[in-house]
Short mmCIF file of C-alpha atoms and ligand atoms in Angstrom, two decimals:
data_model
loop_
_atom_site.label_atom_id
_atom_site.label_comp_id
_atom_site.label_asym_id
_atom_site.label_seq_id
_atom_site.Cartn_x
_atom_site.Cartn_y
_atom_site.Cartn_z
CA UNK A 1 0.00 0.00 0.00
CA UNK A 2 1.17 3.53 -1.10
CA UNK A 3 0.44 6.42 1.56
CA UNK A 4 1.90 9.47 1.37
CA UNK A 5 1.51 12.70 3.97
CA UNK A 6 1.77 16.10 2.88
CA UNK A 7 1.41 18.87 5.64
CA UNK A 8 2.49 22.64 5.90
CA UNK A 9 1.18 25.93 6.55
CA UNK A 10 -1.97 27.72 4.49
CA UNK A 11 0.14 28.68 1.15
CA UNK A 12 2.71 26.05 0.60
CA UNK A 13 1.73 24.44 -2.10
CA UNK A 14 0.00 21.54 -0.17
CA UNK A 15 -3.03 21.04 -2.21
CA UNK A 16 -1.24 21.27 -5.68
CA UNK A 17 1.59 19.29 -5.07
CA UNK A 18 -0.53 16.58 -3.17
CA UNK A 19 -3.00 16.58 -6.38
CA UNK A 20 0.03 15.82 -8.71
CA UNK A 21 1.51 13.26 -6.69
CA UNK A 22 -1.79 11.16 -6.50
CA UNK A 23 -1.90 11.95 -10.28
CA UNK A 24 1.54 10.97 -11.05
CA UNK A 25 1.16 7.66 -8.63
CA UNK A 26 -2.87 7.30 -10.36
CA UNK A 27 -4.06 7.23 -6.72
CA UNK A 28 -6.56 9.04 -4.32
CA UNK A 29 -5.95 12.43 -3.28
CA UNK A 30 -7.75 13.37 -0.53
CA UNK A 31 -7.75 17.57 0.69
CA UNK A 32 -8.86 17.57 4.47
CA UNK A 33 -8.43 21.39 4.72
CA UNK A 34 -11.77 21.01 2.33
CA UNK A 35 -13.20 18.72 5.57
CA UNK A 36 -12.93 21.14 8.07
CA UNK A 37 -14.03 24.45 5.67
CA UNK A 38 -16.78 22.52 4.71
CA UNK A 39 -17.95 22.42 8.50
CA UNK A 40 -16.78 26.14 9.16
CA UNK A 41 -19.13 26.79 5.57
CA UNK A 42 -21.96 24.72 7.50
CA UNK A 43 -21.11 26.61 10.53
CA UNK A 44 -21.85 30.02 9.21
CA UNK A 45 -24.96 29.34 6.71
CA UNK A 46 -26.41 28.30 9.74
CA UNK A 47 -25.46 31.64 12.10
CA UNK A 48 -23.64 29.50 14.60
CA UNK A 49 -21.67 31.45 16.29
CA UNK A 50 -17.48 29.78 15.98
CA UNK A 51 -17.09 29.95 19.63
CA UNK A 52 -20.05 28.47 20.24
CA UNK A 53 -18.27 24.89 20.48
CA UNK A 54 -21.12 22.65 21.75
CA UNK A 55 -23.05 23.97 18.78
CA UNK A 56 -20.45 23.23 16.30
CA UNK A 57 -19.72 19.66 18.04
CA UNK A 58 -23.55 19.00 17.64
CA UNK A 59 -23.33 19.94 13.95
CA UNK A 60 -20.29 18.28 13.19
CA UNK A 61 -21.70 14.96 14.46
CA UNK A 62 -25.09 15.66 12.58
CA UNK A 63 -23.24 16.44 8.74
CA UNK A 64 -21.80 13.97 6.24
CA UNK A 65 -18.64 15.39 5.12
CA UNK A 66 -16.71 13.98 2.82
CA UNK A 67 -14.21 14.68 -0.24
CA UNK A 68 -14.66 11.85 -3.03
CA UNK A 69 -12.73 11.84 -6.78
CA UNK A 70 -12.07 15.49 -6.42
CA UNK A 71 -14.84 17.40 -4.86
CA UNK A 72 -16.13 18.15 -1.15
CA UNK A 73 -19.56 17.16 0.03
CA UNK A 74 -21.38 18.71 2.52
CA UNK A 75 -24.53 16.45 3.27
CA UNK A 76 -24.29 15.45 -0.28
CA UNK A 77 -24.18 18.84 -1.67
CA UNK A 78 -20.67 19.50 -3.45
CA UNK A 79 -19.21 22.61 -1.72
CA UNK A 80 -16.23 23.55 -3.67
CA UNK A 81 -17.12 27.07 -4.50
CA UNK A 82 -18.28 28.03 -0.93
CA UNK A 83 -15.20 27.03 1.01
CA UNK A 84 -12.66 28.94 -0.50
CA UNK A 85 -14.85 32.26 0.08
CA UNK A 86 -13.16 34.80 2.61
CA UNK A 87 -15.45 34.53 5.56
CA UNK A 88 -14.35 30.43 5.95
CA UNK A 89 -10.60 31.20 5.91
CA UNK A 90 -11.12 33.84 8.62
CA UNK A 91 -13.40 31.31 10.45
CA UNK A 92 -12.07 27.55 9.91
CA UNK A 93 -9.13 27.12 12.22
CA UNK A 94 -11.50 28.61 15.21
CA UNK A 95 -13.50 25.52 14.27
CA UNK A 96 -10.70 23.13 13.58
CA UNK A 97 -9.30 23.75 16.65
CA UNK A 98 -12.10 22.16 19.03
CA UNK A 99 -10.50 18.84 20.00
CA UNK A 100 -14.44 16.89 19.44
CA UNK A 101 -14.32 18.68 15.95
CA UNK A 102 -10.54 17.37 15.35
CA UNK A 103 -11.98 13.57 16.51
CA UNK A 104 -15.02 13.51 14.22
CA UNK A 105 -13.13 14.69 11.02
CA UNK A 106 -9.74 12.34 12.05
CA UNK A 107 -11.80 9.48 12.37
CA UNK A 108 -13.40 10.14 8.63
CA UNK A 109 -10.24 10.75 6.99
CA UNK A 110 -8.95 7.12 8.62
CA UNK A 111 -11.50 5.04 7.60
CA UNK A 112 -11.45 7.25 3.75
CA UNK A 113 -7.54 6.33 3.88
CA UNK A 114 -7.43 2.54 5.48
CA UNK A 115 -6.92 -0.08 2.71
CA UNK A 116 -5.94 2.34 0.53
CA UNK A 117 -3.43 3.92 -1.62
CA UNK A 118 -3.82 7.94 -0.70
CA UNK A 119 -2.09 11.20 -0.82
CA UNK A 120 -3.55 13.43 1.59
CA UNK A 121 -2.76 17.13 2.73
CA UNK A 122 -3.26 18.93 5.72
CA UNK A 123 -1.96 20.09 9.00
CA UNK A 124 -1.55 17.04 11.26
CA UNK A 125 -1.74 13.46 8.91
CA UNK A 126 1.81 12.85 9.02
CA UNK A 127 1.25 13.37 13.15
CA UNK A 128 -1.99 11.78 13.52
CA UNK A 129 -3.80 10.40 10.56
CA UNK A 130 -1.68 8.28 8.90
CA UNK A 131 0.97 7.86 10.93
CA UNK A 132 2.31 4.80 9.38
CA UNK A 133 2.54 6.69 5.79
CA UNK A 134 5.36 5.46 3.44
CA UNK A 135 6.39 9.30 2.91
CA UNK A 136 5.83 12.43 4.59
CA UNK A 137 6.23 15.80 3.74
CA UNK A 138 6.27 18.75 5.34
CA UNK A 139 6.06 22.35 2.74
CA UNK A 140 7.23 25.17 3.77
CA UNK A 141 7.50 29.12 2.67
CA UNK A 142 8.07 32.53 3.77
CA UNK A 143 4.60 34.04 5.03
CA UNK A 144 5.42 36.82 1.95
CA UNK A 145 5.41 34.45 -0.75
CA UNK A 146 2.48 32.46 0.91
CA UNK A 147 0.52 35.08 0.83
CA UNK A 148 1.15 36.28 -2.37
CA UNK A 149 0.28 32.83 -3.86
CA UNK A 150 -2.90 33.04 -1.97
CA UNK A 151 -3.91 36.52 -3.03
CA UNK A 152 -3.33 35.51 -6.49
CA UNK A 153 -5.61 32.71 -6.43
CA UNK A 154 -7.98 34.81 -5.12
CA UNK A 155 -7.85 37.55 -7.40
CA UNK A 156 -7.88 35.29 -9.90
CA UNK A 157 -11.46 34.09 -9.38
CA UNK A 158 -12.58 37.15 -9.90
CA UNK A 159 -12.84 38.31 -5.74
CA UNK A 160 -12.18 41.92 -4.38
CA UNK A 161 -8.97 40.85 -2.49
CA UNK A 162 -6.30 43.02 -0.65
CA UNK A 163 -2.83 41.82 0.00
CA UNK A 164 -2.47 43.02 3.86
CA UNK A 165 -6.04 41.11 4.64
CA UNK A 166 -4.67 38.16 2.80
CA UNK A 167 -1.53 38.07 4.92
CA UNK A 168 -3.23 38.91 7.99
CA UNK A 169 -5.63 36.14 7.81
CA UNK A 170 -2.65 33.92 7.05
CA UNK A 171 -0.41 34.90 9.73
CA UNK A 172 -3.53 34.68 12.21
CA UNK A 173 -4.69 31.17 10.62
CA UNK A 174 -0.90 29.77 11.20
CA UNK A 175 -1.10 30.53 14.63
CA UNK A 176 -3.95 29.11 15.78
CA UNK A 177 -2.77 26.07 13.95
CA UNK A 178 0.31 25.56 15.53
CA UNK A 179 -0.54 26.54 18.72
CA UNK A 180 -4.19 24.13 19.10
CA UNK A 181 -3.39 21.67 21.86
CA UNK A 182 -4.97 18.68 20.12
CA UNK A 183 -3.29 17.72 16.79
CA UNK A 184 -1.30 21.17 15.72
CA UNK A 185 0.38 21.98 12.31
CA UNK A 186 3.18 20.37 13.28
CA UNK A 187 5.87 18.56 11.30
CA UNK A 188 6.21 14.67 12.19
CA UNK A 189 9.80 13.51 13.29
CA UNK A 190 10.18 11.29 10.16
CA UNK A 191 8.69 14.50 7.40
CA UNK A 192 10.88 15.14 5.06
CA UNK A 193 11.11 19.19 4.65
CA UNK A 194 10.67 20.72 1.62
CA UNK A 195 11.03 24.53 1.38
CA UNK A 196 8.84 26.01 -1.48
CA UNK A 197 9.35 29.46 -1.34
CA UNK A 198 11.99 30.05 -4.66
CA UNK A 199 10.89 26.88 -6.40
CA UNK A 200 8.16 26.11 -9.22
CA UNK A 201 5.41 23.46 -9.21
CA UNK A 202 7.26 21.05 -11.55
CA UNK A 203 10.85 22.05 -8.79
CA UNK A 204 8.92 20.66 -6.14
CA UNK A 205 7.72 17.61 -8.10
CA UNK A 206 11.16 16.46 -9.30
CA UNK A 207 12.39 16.88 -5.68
CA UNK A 208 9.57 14.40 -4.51
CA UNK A 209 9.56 11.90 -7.17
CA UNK A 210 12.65 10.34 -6.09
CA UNK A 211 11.81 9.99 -2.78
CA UNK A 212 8.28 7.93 -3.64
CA UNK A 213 10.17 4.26 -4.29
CA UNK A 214 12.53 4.67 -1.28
CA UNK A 215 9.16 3.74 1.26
O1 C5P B 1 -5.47 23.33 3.81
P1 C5P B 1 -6.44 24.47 4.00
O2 C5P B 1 -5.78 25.80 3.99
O3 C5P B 1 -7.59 24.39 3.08
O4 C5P B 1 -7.01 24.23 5.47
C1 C5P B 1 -7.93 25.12 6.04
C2 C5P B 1 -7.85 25.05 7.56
O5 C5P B 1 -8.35 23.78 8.00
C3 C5P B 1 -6.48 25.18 8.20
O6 C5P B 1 -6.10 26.52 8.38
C4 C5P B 1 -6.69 24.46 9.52
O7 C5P B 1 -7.29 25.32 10.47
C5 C5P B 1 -7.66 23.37 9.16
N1 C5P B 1 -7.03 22.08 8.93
C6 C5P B 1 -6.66 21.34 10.02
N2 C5P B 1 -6.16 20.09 9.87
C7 C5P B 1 -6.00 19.56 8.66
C8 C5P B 1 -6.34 20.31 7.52
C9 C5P B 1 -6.83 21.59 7.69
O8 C5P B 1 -6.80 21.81 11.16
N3 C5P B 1 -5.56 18.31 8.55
#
């Protein structure tokens, strides 16, 4: 069995170079930042308030969540679109950050990954989801040139963006990552580190592909 870890901080690259791994290797790819946006999304169409934590614990046990061949369903509505919007990055690591929220999504992303081949990206699955994966990465970059990758996506889809705000909210989402008690953005002891910040998509690829047969 082929799994494969890929963690770092918002902006590193996690989501495209986890996507081209998985199509490289023609396995699952599996985003769980899309997991816990979808529940932030769910969180604020329904006016819960995010530190209202029983609230979001009820709700998080009540939704099916769940990212299959590509796209992320929220109680089998696909919610791509809605959880890149600006109000779920300012909101989603005050929701990821309740350790019954952290449970609920682990345990889905185990059972989505066991038997299987996977690449999946996030904050803690080299640490705590699969901790048994043949390879782990860990992405890194300077908080400039993360934020300027994430402004340009969002500019690019058209949204009224400003580069401070974008930084800001990266800066602020970091920290709450890394500093959550249960299951942080944290790099495992066996990750190996990748820094992404002067290199290009197909750079980071050709540094990775190498290290896939060694397992
Ligand atoms: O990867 P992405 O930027 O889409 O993740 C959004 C947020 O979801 C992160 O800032 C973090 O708060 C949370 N997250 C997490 N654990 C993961 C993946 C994402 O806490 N494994």
């Amino acid at each position: 069995m082929v799994q494969i870890a890929v963690d770092g901080p918002a902006g590193s690259g996690k989501s495209t170079i986890a996507k081209k791994i998985a199509e490289y290797l023609n396995i699952t790819y599996i985003d769980t930042g899309a997991m816990y946006r979808a529940l932030t999304y769910k969180v604020l169409v329904n006016n819960v308030d995010v530190q209202d934590e029983d609230a979001i614990i009820k709700l998080a046990r009540e939704s099916d969540i769940k990212f299959f061949q590509g796209d992320i369903y929220l109680d089998n509505n696909i919610v791509n679109e809605e959880i890149r919007l600006p109000e779920v990055n300012k909101n989603v690591s005050y929701v990821a950050k309740i350790p019954q929220v952290r449970k609920i999504l682990i345990g889905i992303q185990k059972k989505a990954a066991s038997n299987r081949d996977v690449v999946m990206d996030g904050r803690d699955i080299g640490t705590h989801v699969l901790t048994n994966a043949n390879l782990k990465i860990f992405l890194t970059a300077t908080v400039e040139q993360r934020s300027r990758r994430r402004y340009e996506e969002l500019k690019n889809k058209g949204l009224d963006v400003n580069f401070d705000d974008v930084k800001r909210d990266i800066i602020n989402r970091d920290k709450i990552d890394r500093e959550r008690k249960f299951s942080p953005l944290a790099k495992a002891d066996d990750a190996i580190v990748i820094d992404t910040t002067d290199l290009s998509v197909a750079d980071v690829i050709n540094k990775i592909i190498p290290l896939l047969g060694e397992g």
